């Protein structure tokens, strides 16, 4: 319903008898509802109005409460409700994990007591090797030497079975392993990707930056038009409620003249003349002086003077 009313150009800056805007009513509703319902109201109504009309945050109602103060209270309430919900969930998960560990320990103890040990004690077993006599040792050496001379060394077969081959076999095996090494294949694939990589052109980045400047200028024009047609109540506009062309003064001219690259064109000169009149300190104070907050007048006029000086410096 709210989106439909906004499409029909209904003014959301119109207050009621208690000087409350639609954003005031939505925020009071969030403070009165339950946490889960208030979260839905915040996402569907409050976020929409704040994003489209941020100037309404500084408007005070009959009780002196601004939308900015109410929004801070709503966010604090939703955050505390979310933290408390996570705390309860974390406590229950810890208890469940502890019960599960206790069950596992009990099952493990039961199985350990039921099964018999694999390596039991063998009576008469001794880990001391029998000492070999000198005669048997010499006979064994002679027999191994004879078998080696005749080419029937049993150890050669056992060495081959265990993977002890000749130098040529080892070299062939290492070469085969290198050919099928997945790390080597991955390294070669990365090198190929690095050679074929082409960095993005600078034209795309410049185009995206130009689109960003154009969108900022369009948003500035909409906000100032709304601010000029239906300003809020007297003495309620703060520094943040002014629709500034840009918060960064170094980007001021880039935003204002993003769609007018030719400085000698009549359109450029006409737009510059209009902006100089709009941000002239005396004319600005004459139009909007009654609506400015008393504590923010000096800060607002200081920014207006900086914008006016920047625009005057562009006059050739």
Short mmCIF file of N, CA, C and O in Angstrom, two decimals, residues 200-213:
data_model
loop_
_atom_site.label_atom_id
_atom_site.label_comp_id
_atom_site.label_asym_id
_atom_site.label_seq_id
_atom_site.Cartn_x
_atom_site.Cartn_y
_atom_site.Cartn_z
N UNK A 200 41.11 -5.78 -17.33
CA UNK A 200 39.97 -5.02 -17.89
C UNK A 200 40.41 -3.65 -18.36
O UNK A 200 41.34 -3.04 -17.82
N UNK A 201 39.74 -3.18 -19.38
CA UNK A 201 40.08 -1.87 -19.94
C UNK A 201 39.63 -0.75 -19.01
O UNK A 201 38.68 -0.89 -18.24
N UNK A 202 40.34 0.36 -19.09
CA UNK A 202 40.05 1.49 -18.21
C UNK A 202 38.77 2.20 -18.61
O UNK A 202 38.22 2.97 -17.84
N UNK A 203 38.29 1.91 -19.84
CA UNK A 203 37.09 2.61 -20.30
C UNK A 203 35.88 2.19 -19.48
O UNK A 203 35.03 2.99 -19.13
N UNK A 204 35.86 0.90 -19.10
CA UNK A 204 34.73 0.42 -18.32
C UNK A 204 34.68 1.08 -16.96
O UNK A 204 33.63 1.46 -16.47
N UNK A 205 35.84 1.19 -16.31
CA UNK A 205 35.86 1.81 -14.99
C UNK A 205 35.45 3.27 -15.04
O UNK A 205 34.73 3.77 -14.18
N UNK A 206 35.92 3.98 -16.09
CA UNK A 206 35.54 5.39 -16.21
C UNK A 206 34.05 5.53 -16.49
O UNK A 206 33.40 6.44 -16.01
N UNK A 207 33.51 4.56 -17.25
CA UNK A 207 32.09 4.60 -17.53
C UNK A 207 31.26 4.39 -16.28
O UNK A 207 30.26 5.07 -16.04
N UNK A 208 31.70 3.43 -15.46
CA UNK A 208 30.97 3.17 -14.23
C UNK A 208 31.04 4.37 -13.29
O UNK A 208 30.06 4.70 -12.62
N UNK A 209 32.19 5.05 -13.23
CA UNK A 209 32.29 6.25 -12.38
C UNK A 209 31.40 7.36 -12.90
O UNK A 209 30.80 8.10 -12.11
N UNK A 210 31.27 7.48 -14.23
CA UNK A 210 30.38 8.50 -14.80
C UNK A 210 28.92 8.20 -14.45
O UNK A 210 28.15 9.10 -14.12
N UNK A 211 28.54 6.93 -14.52
CA UNK A 211 27.17 6.55 -14.14
C UNK A 211 26.89 6.87 -12.68
O UNK A 211 25.79 7.29 -12.32
N UNK A 212 27.90 6.67 -11.82
CA UNK A 212 27.73 6.97 -10.41
C UNK A 212 27.52 8.47 -10.19
O UNK A 212 26.66 8.88 -9.39
N UNK A 213 28.27 9.30 -10.92
CA UNK A 213 28.11 10.75 -10.78
C UNK A 213 26.74 11.20 -11.30
O UNK A 213 26.08 12.06 -10.69
#
